[in-house]
């Protein structure tokens, strides 16, 4: 389980998971070179260095971002399903744009590029950030203090089966999330509310292999209502 607003707490495991292939090759190379140094023949050392260099370069080219994560139905794909459902239901609507960003867990590079390229447009736009919206019993609507009115309107527009939970994020927390980059923004996630703690269950694990289709329809309908406000 995880809290969408504290992904950066797990920065070190994230770095290791994304670079595990390269780290494994380097460790094997270090151990092997230590053993080879005990061999007196120079040609053995040179050939081994060449082979290890080739293997290391291959892994960097073949797996530049580490091993693929095959378990991301809710974590990543539920937002994409919601977008596709919205477009299918509203093929001619033109005053809404969808942007897919990356590196949310590490350095928010996607958000940085969006703000840099669309800074003037974003000053007038309402940004709805979708993160893990395909499984759970509670809809969390998170916002900065200055955007509470937008969060209230989003909650008021929702008429689905989920309980709703408004989360007002303090500046020091918001500064580590996508909310930091946009003036008018809320973040939507679906998960479980445990006392006052909101969590998404099973992201990026072997349990993250499905989404609730009804929730996808509900989220797409919510986007349509927000757009029409």
Short mmCIF file of C-alpha atoms in Angstrom, two decimals:
data_model
loop_
_atom_site.label_atom_id
_atom_site.label_comp_id
_atom_site.label_asym_id
_atom_site.label_seq_id
_atom_site.Cartn_x
_atom_site.Cartn_y
_atom_site.Cartn_z
CA UNK A 1 0.00 0.00 0.00
CA UNK A 2 1.12 3.58 -0.50
CA UNK A 3 0.06 7.17 -0.05
CA UNK A 4 0.16 9.03 -3.41
CA UNK A 5 1.57 12.08 -1.67
CA UNK A 6 4.52 10.32 -0.10
CA UNK A 7 5.98 8.33 -2.99
CA UNK A 8 9.25 10.21 -2.59
CA UNK A 9 9.68 8.63 0.84
CA UNK A 10 10.66 5.48 -1.04
CA UNK A 11 13.26 7.16 -3.25
CA UNK A 12 16.11 4.74 -2.51
CA UNK A 13 14.09 1.57 -3.25
CA UNK A 14 12.81 3.27 -6.40
CA UNK A 15 16.34 4.02 -7.59
CA UNK A 16 17.41 0.46 -6.90
CA UNK A 17 14.38 -1.04 -8.66
CA UNK A 18 14.91 1.07 -11.79
CA UNK A 19 18.63 0.26 -12.01
CA UNK A 20 18.72 -3.26 -10.60
CA UNK A 21 20.10 -4.81 -13.82
CA UNK A 22 23.03 -2.41 -14.03
CA UNK A 23 23.74 -2.74 -10.31
CA UNK A 24 23.75 -6.55 -10.55
CA UNK A 25 26.15 -6.51 -13.52
CA UNK A 26 28.50 -4.12 -11.73
CA UNK A 27 28.53 -6.27 -8.61
CA UNK A 28 29.26 -9.43 -10.62
CA UNK A 29 32.00 -7.56 -12.49
CA UNK A 30 33.63 -6.37 -9.27
CA UNK A 31 33.65 -9.84 -7.75
CA UNK A 32 34.91 -11.42 -10.95
CA UNK A 33 37.69 -8.87 -11.41
CA UNK A 34 38.82 -9.47 -7.85
CA UNK A 35 39.15 -13.16 -8.63
CA UNK A 36 40.80 -12.53 -12.00
CA UNK A 37 43.43 -10.29 -10.44
CA UNK A 38 44.73 -13.39 -8.71
CA UNK A 39 45.54 -14.87 -12.13
CA UNK A 40 48.98 -13.97 -13.41
CA UNK A 41 48.17 -14.05 -17.14
CA UNK A 42 47.62 -10.50 -18.45
CA UNK A 43 45.58 -11.62 -21.44
CA UNK A 44 42.95 -13.18 -19.15
CA UNK A 45 42.47 -9.86 -17.38
CA UNK A 46 42.25 -7.90 -20.63
CA UNK A 47 39.75 -10.27 -22.23
CA UNK A 48 37.61 -10.22 -19.08
CA UNK A 49 37.58 -6.42 -19.00
CA UNK A 50 36.45 -6.30 -22.63
CA UNK A 51 33.70 -8.83 -22.03
CA UNK A 52 32.41 -7.07 -18.92
CA UNK A 53 32.44 -3.73 -20.75
CA UNK A 54 30.37 -5.21 -23.58
CA UNK A 55 27.88 -6.76 -21.15
CA UNK A 56 27.56 -3.54 -19.15
CA UNK A 57 26.99 -1.40 -22.27
CA UNK A 58 24.40 -3.91 -23.51
CA UNK A 59 22.42 -3.74 -20.28
CA UNK A 60 22.41 0.06 -20.31
CA UNK A 61 21.09 0.06 -23.90
CA UNK A 62 18.67 -2.82 -23.43
CA UNK A 63 17.33 -1.75 -20.03
CA UNK A 64 17.89 2.04 -19.79
CA UNK A 65 15.15 2.38 -17.16
CA UNK A 66 15.57 -0.97 -15.47
CA UNK A 67 13.26 -3.97 -15.66
CA UNK A 68 9.72 -3.41 -16.84
CA UNK A 69 6.99 -3.32 -14.22
CA UNK A 70 4.21 -5.62 -15.42
CA UNK A 71 1.91 -4.81 -12.50
CA UNK A 72 0.54 -1.31 -12.96
CA UNK A 73 -3.12 -1.63 -13.90
CA UNK A 74 -4.31 0.63 -11.12
CA UNK A 75 -1.18 2.68 -10.50
CA UNK A 76 -0.78 3.86 -14.09
CA UNK A 77 -3.32 2.36 -16.46
CA UNK A 78 -6.50 3.29 -14.57
CA UNK A 79 -5.88 6.96 -15.36
CA UNK A 80 -5.34 6.11 -19.02
CA UNK A 81 -8.54 4.03 -19.09
CA UNK A 82 -10.42 7.00 -17.63
CA UNK A 83 -9.07 9.32 -20.31
CA UNK A 84 -10.00 6.92 -23.11
CA UNK A 85 -13.50 6.48 -21.67
CA UNK A 86 -13.96 10.25 -21.50
CA UNK A 87 -12.80 10.71 -25.10
CA UNK A 88 -15.08 7.90 -26.27
CA UNK A 89 -18.07 9.60 -24.67
CA UNK A 90 -17.09 13.13 -25.74
CA UNK A 91 -15.42 12.86 -29.16
CA UNK A 92 -16.09 16.48 -30.20
CA UNK A 93 -15.15 18.35 -27.02
CA UNK A 94 -12.14 20.54 -27.78
CA UNK A 95 -11.49 22.72 -24.73
CA UNK A 96 -9.95 19.97 -22.62
CA UNK A 97 -6.46 18.51 -22.95
CA UNK A 98 -4.89 15.37 -21.52
CA UNK A 99 -1.20 15.20 -20.70
CA UNK A 100 0.70 12.09 -19.63
CA UNK A 101 3.67 12.88 -17.38
CA UNK A 102 6.52 10.72 -16.12
CA UNK A 103 9.02 10.52 -13.26
CA UNK A 104 6.45 11.47 -10.65
CA UNK A 105 8.21 9.29 -8.09
CA UNK A 106 11.66 10.77 -8.62
CA UNK A 107 11.97 14.34 -9.89
CA UNK A 108 8.62 15.25 -11.51
CA UNK A 109 10.41 15.81 -14.81
CA UNK A 110 7.11 15.51 -16.71
CA UNK A 111 5.45 18.22 -14.63
CA UNK A 112 8.48 20.47 -15.02
CA UNK A 113 8.34 20.17 -18.82
CA UNK A 114 4.58 20.79 -18.92
CA UNK A 115 4.90 23.94 -16.83
CA UNK A 116 7.83 25.17 -18.92
CA UNK A 117 6.09 24.64 -22.26
CA UNK A 118 2.54 25.65 -21.30
CA UNK A 119 3.10 28.17 -18.53
CA UNK A 120 0.77 30.87 -19.90
CA UNK A 121 -2.03 28.41 -20.67
CA UNK A 122 -1.79 26.82 -17.23
CA UNK A 123 -2.45 30.13 -15.49
CA UNK A 124 -6.06 29.96 -16.67
CA UNK A 125 -6.54 26.21 -16.68
CA UNK A 126 -7.97 23.89 -14.05
CA UNK A 127 -5.73 20.86 -13.71
CA UNK A 128 -7.18 17.52 -12.63
CA UNK A 129 -4.38 15.12 -11.71
CA UNK A 130 -5.34 11.43 -11.85
CA UNK A 131 -3.32 8.90 -9.86
CA UNK A 132 -4.57 5.37 -9.15
CA UNK A 133 -8.31 5.78 -9.70
CA UNK A 134 -9.33 2.21 -10.49
CA UNK A 135 -9.77 0.37 -7.19
CA UNK A 136 -11.02 1.16 -3.70
CA UNK A 137 -13.97 2.50 -1.72
CA UNK A 138 -12.97 6.15 -1.17
CA UNK A 139 -12.33 8.98 -3.59
CA UNK A 140 -9.66 11.32 -2.28
CA UNK A 141 -9.71 14.87 -3.63
CA UNK A 142 -6.46 16.51 -2.60
CA UNK A 143 -5.64 20.18 -3.00
CA UNK A 144 -3.53 23.05 -1.75
CA UNK A 145 -5.18 25.45 0.71
CA UNK A 146 -5.85 28.06 -1.97
CA UNK A 147 -7.73 25.51 -4.09
CA UNK A 148 -10.23 24.25 -1.53
CA UNK A 149 -13.07 25.81 -3.52
CA UNK A 150 -12.11 23.75 -6.58
CA UNK A 151 -11.94 20.59 -4.46
CA UNK A 152 -15.40 21.33 -3.04
CA UNK A 153 -16.82 21.73 -6.55
CA UNK A 154 -15.28 18.43 -7.62
CA UNK A 155 -16.76 16.64 -4.61
CA UNK A 156 -20.12 18.30 -5.25
CA UNK A 157 -20.07 17.10 -8.86
CA UNK A 158 -19.38 13.48 -7.94
CA UNK A 159 -22.47 11.27 -7.75
CA UNK A 160 -20.93 7.80 -7.83
CA UNK A 161 -20.66 4.91 -5.40
CA UNK A 162 -17.53 6.00 -3.54
CA UNK A 163 -17.19 7.84 -0.28
CA UNK A 164 -15.43 11.18 -0.72
CA UNK A 165 -12.55 12.56 1.31
CA UNK A 166 -11.13 16.07 0.90
CA UNK A 167 -7.48 16.35 1.77
CA UNK A 168 -6.02 19.82 2.16
CA UNK A 169 -2.28 19.46 1.65
CA UNK A 170 0.15 21.69 3.51
CA UNK A 171 2.71 23.56 1.44
CA UNK A 172 5.68 21.46 2.56
CA UNK A 173 3.88 18.33 1.37
CA UNK A 174 2.40 19.87 -1.79
CA UNK A 175 5.87 20.99 -2.84
CA UNK A 176 6.82 17.33 -3.29
CA UNK A 177 3.82 16.52 -5.47
CA UNK A 178 2.37 17.46 -8.85
CA UNK A 179 0.16 20.05 -7.14
CA UNK A 180 3.21 22.25 -6.69
CA UNK A 181 3.50 22.93 -10.42
CA UNK A 182 -0.03 24.18 -11.12
CA UNK A 183 -1.91 27.20 -9.76
CA UNK A 184 -5.40 25.66 -9.95
CA UNK A 185 -5.22 21.94 -9.40
CA UNK A 186 -6.64 18.99 -7.52
CA UNK A 187 -5.44 15.42 -7.41
CA UNK A 188 -7.86 12.48 -7.57
CA UNK A 189 -7.04 9.02 -6.21
CA UNK A 190 -9.19 6.05 -5.21
CA UNK A 191 -8.22 3.84 -2.30
CA UNK A 192 -9.08 3.11 1.30
CA UNK A 193 -9.45 5.50 4.22
CA UNK A 194 -8.04 4.11 7.45
CA UNK A 195 -8.95 6.53 10.20
CA UNK A 196 -7.34 9.71 8.83
CA UNK A 197 -4.85 7.97 6.54
CA UNK A 198 -5.61 7.42 2.87
CA UNK A 199 -3.83 4.54 1.12
CA UNK A 200 -3.92 2.85 -2.27
CA UNK A 201 -3.70 -0.92 -1.93
CA UNK A 202 -1.27 -3.12 -3.85
CA UNK A 203 0.23 -0.72 -6.41
CA UNK A 204 3.05 -2.10 -8.57
CA UNK A 205 2.81 -5.54 -6.96
CA UNK A 206 1.48 -8.84 -8.36
CA UNK A 207 -1.90 -7.77 -6.94
CA UNK A 208 -2.07 -4.74 -9.25
CA UNK A 209 -3.54 -6.61 -12.22
CA UNK A 210 -7.08 -5.28 -12.56
CA UNK A 211 -9.32 -2.25 -12.14
CA UNK A 212 -12.99 -1.78 -11.41
CA UNK A 213 -14.62 -0.88 -14.74
CA UNK A 214 -17.47 0.86 -12.95
CA UNK A 215 -15.00 3.22 -11.31
CA UNK A 216 -13.47 4.02 -14.68
CA UNK A 217 -16.93 5.00 -15.94
CA UNK A 218 -17.56 7.05 -12.81
CA UNK A 219 -14.25 8.91 -13.08
CA UNK A 220 -14.86 9.68 -16.75
CA UNK A 221 -18.32 10.99 -15.91
CA UNK A 222 -16.84 13.11 -13.13
CA UNK A 223 -14.37 14.69 -15.56
CA UNK A 224 -17.26 15.55 -17.85
CA UNK A 225 -19.17 17.22 -15.01
CA UNK A 226 -16.09 19.18 -13.93
CA UNK A 227 -15.60 20.36 -17.49
CA UNK A 228 -19.20 21.58 -17.70
CA UNK A 229 -19.02 23.57 -14.45
#
